[in-house]
Coordinates of C-alpha atoms in Angstrom, one line a residue:
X1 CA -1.5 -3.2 6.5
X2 CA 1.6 -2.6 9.1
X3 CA -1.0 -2.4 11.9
X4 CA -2.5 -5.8 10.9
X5 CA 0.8 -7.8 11.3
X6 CA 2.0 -5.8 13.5
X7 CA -1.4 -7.7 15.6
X8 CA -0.4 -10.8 13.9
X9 CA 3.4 -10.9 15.1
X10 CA 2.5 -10.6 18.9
X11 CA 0.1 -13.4 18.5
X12 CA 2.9 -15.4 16.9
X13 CA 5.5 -14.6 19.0
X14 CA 3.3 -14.8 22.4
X15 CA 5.4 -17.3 24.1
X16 CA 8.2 -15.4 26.1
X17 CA 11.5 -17.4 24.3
X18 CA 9.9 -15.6 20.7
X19 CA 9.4 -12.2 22.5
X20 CA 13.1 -12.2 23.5
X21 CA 13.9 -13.0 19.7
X22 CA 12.6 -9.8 18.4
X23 CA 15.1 -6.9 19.6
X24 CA 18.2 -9.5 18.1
X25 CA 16.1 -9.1 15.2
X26 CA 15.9 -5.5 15.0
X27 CA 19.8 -5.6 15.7
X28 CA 20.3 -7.9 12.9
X29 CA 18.9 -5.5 10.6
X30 CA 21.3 -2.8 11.4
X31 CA 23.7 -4.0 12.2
X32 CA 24.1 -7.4 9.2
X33 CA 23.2 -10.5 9.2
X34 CA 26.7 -12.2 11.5
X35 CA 25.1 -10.1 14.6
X36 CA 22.7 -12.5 15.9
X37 CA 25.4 -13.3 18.6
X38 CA 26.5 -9.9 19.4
X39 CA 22.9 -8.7 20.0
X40 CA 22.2 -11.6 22.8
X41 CA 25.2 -10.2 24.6
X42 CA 24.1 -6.5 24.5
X43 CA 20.5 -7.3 26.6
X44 CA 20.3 -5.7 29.8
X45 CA 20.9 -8.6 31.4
X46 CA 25.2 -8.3 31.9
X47 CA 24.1 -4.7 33.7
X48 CA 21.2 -6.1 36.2
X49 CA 23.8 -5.3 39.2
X50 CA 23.2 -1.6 39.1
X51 CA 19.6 -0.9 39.4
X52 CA 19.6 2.3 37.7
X53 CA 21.1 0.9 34.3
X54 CA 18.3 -1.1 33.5
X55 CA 15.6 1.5 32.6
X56 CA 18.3 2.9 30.1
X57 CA 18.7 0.1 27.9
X58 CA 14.8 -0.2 28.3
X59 CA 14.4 3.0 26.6
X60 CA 15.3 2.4 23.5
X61 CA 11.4 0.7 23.0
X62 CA 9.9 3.9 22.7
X63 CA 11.1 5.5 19.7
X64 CA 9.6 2.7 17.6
X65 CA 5.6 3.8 19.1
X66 CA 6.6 7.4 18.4
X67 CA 5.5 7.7 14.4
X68 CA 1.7 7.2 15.2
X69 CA 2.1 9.5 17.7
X70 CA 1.0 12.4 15.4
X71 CA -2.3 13.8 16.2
X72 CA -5.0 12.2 13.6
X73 CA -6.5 15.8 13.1
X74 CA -2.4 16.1 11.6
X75 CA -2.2 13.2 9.7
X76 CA -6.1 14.1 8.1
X77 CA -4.7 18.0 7.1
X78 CA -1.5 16.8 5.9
X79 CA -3.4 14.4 3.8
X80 CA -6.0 17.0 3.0
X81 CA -3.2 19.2 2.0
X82 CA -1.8 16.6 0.0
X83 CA -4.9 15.6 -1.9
X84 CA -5.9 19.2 -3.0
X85 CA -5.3 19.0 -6.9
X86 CA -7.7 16.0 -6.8
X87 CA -10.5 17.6 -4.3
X88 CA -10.3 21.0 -6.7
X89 CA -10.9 18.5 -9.4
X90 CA -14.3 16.9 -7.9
X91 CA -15.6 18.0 -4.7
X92 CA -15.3 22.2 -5.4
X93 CA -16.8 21.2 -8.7
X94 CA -19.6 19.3 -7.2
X95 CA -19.9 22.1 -4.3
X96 CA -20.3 24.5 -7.2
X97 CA -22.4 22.4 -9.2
X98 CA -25.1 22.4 -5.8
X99 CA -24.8 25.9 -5.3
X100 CA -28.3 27.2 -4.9
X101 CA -29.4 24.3 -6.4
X102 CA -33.1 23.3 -4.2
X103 CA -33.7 20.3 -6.4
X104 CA -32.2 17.0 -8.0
X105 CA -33.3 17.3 -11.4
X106 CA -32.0 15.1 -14.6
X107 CA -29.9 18.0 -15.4
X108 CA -28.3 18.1 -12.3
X109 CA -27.3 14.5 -12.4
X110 CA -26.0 15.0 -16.0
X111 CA -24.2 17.5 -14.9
X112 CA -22.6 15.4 -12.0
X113 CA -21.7 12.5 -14.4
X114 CA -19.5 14.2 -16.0
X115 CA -18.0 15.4 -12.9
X116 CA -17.2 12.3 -11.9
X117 CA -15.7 10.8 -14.9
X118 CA -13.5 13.6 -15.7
X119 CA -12.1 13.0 -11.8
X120 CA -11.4 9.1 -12.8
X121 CA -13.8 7.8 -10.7
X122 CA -14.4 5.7 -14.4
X123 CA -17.5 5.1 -16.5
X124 CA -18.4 1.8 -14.3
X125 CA -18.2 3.2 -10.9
X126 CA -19.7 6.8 -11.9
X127 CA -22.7 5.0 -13.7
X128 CA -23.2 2.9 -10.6
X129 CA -23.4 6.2 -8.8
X130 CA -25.6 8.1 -10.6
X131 CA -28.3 5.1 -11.7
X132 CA -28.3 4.4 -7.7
X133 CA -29.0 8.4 -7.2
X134 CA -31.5 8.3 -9.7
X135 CA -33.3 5.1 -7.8
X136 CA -33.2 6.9 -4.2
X137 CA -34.5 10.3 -5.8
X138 CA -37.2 8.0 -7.5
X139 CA -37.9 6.7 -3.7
X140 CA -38.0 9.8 -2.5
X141 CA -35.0 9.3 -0.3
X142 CA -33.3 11.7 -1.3
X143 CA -35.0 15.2 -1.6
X144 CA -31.8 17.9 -1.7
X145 CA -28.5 18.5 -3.4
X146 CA -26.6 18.4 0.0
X147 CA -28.5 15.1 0.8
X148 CA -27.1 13.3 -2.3
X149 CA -23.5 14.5 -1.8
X150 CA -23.8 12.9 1.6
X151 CA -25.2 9.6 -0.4
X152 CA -22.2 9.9 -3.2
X153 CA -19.7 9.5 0.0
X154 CA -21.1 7.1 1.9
X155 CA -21.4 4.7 -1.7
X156 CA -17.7 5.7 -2.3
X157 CA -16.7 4.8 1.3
X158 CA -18.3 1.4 0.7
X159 CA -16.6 0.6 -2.6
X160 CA -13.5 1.3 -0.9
X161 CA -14.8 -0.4 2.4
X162 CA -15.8 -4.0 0.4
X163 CA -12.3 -4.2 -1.3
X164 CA -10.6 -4.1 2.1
X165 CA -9.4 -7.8 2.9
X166 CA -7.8 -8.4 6.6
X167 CA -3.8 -9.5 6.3
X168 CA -4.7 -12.3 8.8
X169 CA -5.9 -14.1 5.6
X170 CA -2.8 -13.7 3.4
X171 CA -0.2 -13.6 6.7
X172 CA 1.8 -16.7 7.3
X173 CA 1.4 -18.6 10.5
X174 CA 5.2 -19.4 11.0
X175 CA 8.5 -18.0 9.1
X176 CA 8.9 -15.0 7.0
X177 CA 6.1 -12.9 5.5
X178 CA 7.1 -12.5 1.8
X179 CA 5.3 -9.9 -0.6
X180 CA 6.4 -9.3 -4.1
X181 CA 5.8 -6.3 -5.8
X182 CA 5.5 -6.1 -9.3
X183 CA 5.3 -3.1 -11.4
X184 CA 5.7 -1.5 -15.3
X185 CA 8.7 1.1 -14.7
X186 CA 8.8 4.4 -13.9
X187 CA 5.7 3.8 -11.1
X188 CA 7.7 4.3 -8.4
X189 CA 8.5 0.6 -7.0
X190 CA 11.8 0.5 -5.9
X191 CA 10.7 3.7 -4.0
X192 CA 8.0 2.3 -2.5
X193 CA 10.1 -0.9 -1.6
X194 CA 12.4 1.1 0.9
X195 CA 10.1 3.3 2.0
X196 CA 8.1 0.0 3.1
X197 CA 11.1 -1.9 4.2
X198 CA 11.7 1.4 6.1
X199 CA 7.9 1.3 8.0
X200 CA 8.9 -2.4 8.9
X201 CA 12.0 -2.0 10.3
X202 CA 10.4 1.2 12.3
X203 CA 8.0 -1.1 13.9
X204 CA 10.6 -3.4 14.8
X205 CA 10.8 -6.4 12.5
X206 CA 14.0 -7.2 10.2
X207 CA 14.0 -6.9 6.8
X208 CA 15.9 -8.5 3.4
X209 CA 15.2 -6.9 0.3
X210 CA 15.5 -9.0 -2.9
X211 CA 16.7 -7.1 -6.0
X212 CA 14.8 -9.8 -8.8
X213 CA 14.6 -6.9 -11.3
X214 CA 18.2 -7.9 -13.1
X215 CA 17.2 -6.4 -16.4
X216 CA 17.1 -2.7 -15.7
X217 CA 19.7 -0.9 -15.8
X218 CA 21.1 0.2 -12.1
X219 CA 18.2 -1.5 -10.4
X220 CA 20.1 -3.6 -8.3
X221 CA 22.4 -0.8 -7.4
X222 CA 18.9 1.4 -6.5
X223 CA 17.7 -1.4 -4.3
X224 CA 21.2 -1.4 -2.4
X225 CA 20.9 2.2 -2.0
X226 CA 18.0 1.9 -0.3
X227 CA 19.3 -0.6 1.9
X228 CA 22.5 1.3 3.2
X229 CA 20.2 3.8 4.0
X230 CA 17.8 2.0 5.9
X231 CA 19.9 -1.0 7.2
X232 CA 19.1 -4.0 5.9
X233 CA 20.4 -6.9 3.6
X234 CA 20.0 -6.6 -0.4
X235 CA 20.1 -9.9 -1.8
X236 CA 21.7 -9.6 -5.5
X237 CA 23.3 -10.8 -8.5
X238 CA 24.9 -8.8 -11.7
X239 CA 22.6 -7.6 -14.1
X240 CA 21.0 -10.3 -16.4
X241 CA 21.1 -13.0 -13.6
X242 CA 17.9 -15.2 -13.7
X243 CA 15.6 -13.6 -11.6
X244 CA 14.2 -17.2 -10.1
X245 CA 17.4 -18.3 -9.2
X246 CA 18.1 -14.8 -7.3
X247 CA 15.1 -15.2 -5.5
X248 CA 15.8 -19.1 -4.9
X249 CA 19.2 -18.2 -3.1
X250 CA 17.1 -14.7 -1.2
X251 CA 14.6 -17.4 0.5
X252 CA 17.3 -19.9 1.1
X253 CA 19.2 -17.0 3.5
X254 CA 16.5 -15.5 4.9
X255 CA 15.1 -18.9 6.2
X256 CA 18.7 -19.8 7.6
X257 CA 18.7 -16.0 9.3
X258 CA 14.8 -16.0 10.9
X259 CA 14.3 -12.8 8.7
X260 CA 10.7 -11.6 9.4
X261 CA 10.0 -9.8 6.5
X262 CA 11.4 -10.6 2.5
X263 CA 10.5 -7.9 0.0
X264 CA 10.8 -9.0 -3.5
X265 CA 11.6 -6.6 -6.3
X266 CA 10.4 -7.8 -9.8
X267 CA 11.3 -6.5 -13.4
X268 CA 8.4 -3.7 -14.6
X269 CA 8.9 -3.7 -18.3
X270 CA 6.3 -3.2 -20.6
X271 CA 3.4 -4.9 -18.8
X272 CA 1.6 -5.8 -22.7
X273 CA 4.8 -8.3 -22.9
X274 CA 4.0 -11.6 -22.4
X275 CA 7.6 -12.9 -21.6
X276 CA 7.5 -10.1 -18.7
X277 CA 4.2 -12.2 -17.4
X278 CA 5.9 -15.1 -17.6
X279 CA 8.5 -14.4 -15.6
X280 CA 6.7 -12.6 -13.0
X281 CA 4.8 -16.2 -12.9
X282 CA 8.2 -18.4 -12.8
X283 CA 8.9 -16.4 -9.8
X284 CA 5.9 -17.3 -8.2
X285 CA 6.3 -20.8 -8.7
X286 CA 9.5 -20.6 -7.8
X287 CA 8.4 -18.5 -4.4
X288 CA 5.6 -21.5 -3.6
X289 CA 8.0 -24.1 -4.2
X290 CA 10.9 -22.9 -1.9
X291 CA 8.5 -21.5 0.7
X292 CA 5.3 -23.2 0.6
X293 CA 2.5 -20.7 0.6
X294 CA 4.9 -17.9 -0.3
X295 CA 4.4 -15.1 -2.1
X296 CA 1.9 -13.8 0.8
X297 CA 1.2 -10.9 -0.6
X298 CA 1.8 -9.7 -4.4
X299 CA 1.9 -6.3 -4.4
X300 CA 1.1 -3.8 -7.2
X301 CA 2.8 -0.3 -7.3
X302 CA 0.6 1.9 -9.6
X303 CA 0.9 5.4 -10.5
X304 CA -2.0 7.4 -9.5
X305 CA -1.1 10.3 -12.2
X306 CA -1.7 7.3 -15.4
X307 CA -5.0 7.8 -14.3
X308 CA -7.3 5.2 -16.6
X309 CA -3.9 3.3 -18.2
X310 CA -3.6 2.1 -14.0
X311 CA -6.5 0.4 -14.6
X312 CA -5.3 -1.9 -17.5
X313 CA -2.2 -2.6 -15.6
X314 CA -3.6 -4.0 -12.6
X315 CA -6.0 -6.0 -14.8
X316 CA -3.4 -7.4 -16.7
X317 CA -0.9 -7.7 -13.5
X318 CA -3.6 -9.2 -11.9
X319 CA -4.0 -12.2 -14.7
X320 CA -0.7 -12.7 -14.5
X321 CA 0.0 -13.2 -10.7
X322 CA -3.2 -12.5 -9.1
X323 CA -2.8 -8.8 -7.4
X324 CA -3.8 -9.3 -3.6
X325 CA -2.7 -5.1 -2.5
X326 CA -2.2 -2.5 -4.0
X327 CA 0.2 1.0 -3.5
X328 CA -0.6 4.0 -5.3
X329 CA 2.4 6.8 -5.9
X330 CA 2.4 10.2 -6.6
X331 CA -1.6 10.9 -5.2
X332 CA 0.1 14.3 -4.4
X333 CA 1.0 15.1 -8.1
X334 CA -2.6 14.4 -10.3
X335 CA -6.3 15.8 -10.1
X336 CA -7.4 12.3 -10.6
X337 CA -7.4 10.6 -7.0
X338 CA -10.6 9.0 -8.2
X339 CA -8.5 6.3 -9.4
X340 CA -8.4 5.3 -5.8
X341 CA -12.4 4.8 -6.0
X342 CA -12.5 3.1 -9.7
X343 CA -9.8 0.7 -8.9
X344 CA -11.5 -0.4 -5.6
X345 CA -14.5 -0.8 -7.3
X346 CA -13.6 -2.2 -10.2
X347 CA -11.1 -5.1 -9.0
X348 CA -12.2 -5.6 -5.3
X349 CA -8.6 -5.5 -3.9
X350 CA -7.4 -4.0 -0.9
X351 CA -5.2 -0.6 -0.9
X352 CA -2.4 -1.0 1.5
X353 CA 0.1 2.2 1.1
X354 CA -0.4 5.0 -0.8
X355 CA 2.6 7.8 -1.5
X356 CA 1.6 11.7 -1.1
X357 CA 5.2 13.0 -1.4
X358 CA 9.1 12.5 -1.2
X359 CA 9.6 11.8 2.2
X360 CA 10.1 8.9 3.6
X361 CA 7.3 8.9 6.2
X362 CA 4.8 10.2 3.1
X363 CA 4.3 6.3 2.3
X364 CA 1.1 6.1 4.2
X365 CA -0.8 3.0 5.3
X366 CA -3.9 3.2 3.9
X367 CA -7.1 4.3 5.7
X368 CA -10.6 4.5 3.7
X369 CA -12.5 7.0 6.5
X370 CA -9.2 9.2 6.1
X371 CA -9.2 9.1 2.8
X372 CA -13.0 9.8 1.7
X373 CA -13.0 12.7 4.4
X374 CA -9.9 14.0 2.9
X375 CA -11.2 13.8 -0.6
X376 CA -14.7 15.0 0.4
X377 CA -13.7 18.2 2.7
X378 CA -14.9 21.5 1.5
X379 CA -13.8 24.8 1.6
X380 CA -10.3 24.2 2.1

């Protein structure tokens, strides 16, 4: 997803006057929102005399580039690494399962059914799976165990590959690009929030957070913990504030300030309560009205380790508010990164980020190759 409007934003900001815009942004994130001024005066353009100064401020562009700089082969062990509890839980299963096997028998494809539930791929997608085995080996296309592991991945891949939607189609053609991300507690999304806001601002672009959950206790004070540490604005009110009018006033500044990117927080209790649902859709309104268009991207922050109860929440989240991304936490922690494949399947909507750790670089955009490779590597 960064990647995509990171593509978007230079063909928004072609024209030269917009390109000169974008390090004041990134100074305005670190620095609060009264430097706009300050950063004009610190471009290169007071030290053109000497020759040799100029290359120094130009230096700074870099660091931004250097993150994807790891080695792929890297970033696919680290995510291999990462992803171990789940491929223990499925592919060594299935490896084991094939072992010697010459044949794809009924038993055989018994056998892998229930391999594939018990790794949350879910009843849906696994039956899917194993009725379109059963028509290839019927079609004599598929003739071997090793042959219809290769078939199983390639189908996965494509669930995975169908659900993924291009940003161009949710990104905004002028002014901020404004995702909320909604949530039941304990998933993970204030986390997720900084670690995002802390990918945008690496890549450049500035950054308001908007603290809209004002019924948890210490969740505005979370959110502005996250923002001291990465630099940017937290838009709040005390505890118990209406949420719409928080997030009325956040879009008011942020317009005023040419933010680039507005990351709403939203309340996460118990996602069965209908008042919950009803104010995640006031906000929304709220969002549309103010910012025609806005929220461009309402983001769901599951927790991969709920396994099957995921499901129900981004069905009901999604009837709510209409779900157009997803982030999945804590792949690192559960045996069940099926969940990845089900929900895919099941809902058609595009993984942006998921979380394989603590650190702040382990929110990972989300890549389906990487992923299925990861998840289907054996012997490791």
């Amino acid at each position: 997803m960064l990647g995509w409007f990171k593509k978007k934003l230079q063909k928004i900001t072609d024209t030269p006057a917009e390109a000169a815009e974008q390090p004041a942004h990134g100074e305005s994130t670190a620095a609060g929102s009264d430097q706009t001024p300050p950063a004009q005066t610190a471009t290169p353009e007071p030290i053109s005399p000497p020759a040799e100064s100029s290359p120094s401020p130009a230096a700074p562009p870099p660091p931004p580039p250097q993150p994807p700089q790891e080695p792929k082969s890297s970033m696919l062990q680290r995510l291999k690494e990462r992803l171990a509890k789940s491929r223990e839980s499925f592919i060594q299963r299935v490896d084991t399962l094939f072992l010697g096997k010459k044949v794809i028998d009924d038993d055989l494809l018994d056998e892998l059914e229930e391999i594939l539930i018990t790794a949350d791929l879910g009843v849906t997608t696994t039956q899917d799976l194993i009725d379109t085995a059963r028509a290839q080996v019927k079609r004599q296309e598929l003739s071997d165990p090793q042959a219809l592991k290769q078939a199983i991945k390639q189908r996965i891949l494509d669930y995975i590959l169908n659900s993924e939607r291009p940003a161009e189609l949710v990104m905004p053609a002028t002014g901020p690009f404004v995702i909320m991300v909604v949530g039941v507690n304990g998933v993970g999304k204030t986390t997720t929030i900084g670690k995002m806001a802390h990918k945008f601002v690496k890549s450049g672009q500035s950054v308001m957070l908007v603290a809209g959950d004002t019924f948890r206790a210490a969740a505005v004070e979370q959110l502005q913990i996250w923002g001291k540490r990465i630099g940017v604005e937290v838009v709040a009110q005390q505890t118990g504030a209406d949420p719409s009018s928080v997030v009325y006033d956040a879009l008011d500044a942020a317009r005023a300030r040419n933010y680039d990117v507005i990351i709403v927080d939203t309340a996460g209790r118990l996602h069965t309560k209908v008042n919950l649902m009803e104010e995640l859709k006031k906000i929304k309104r709220v969002m549309d009205k103010k910012l025609p268009g806005a929220p461009h991207e309402v983001m769901l922050v599951l927790d991969a380790t709920t396994g099957q109860n995921g499901i129900s929440q981004a069905r009901l989240f999604n009837e709510a508010v209409g779900i157009t991304g997803l982030a999945l936490t804590k792949l690192d922690g559960t045996a069940k990164g099926g969940i990845v494949v089900n929900i895919c399947h099941e809902f058609n909507i595009p993984i942006r980020f998921i979380g394989i750790g603590e650190q702040m670089e382990d929110l990972r955009d989300f890549d389906a190759n990487e992923f299925v490779e990861a998840f289907f590597a054996s012997g490791e």
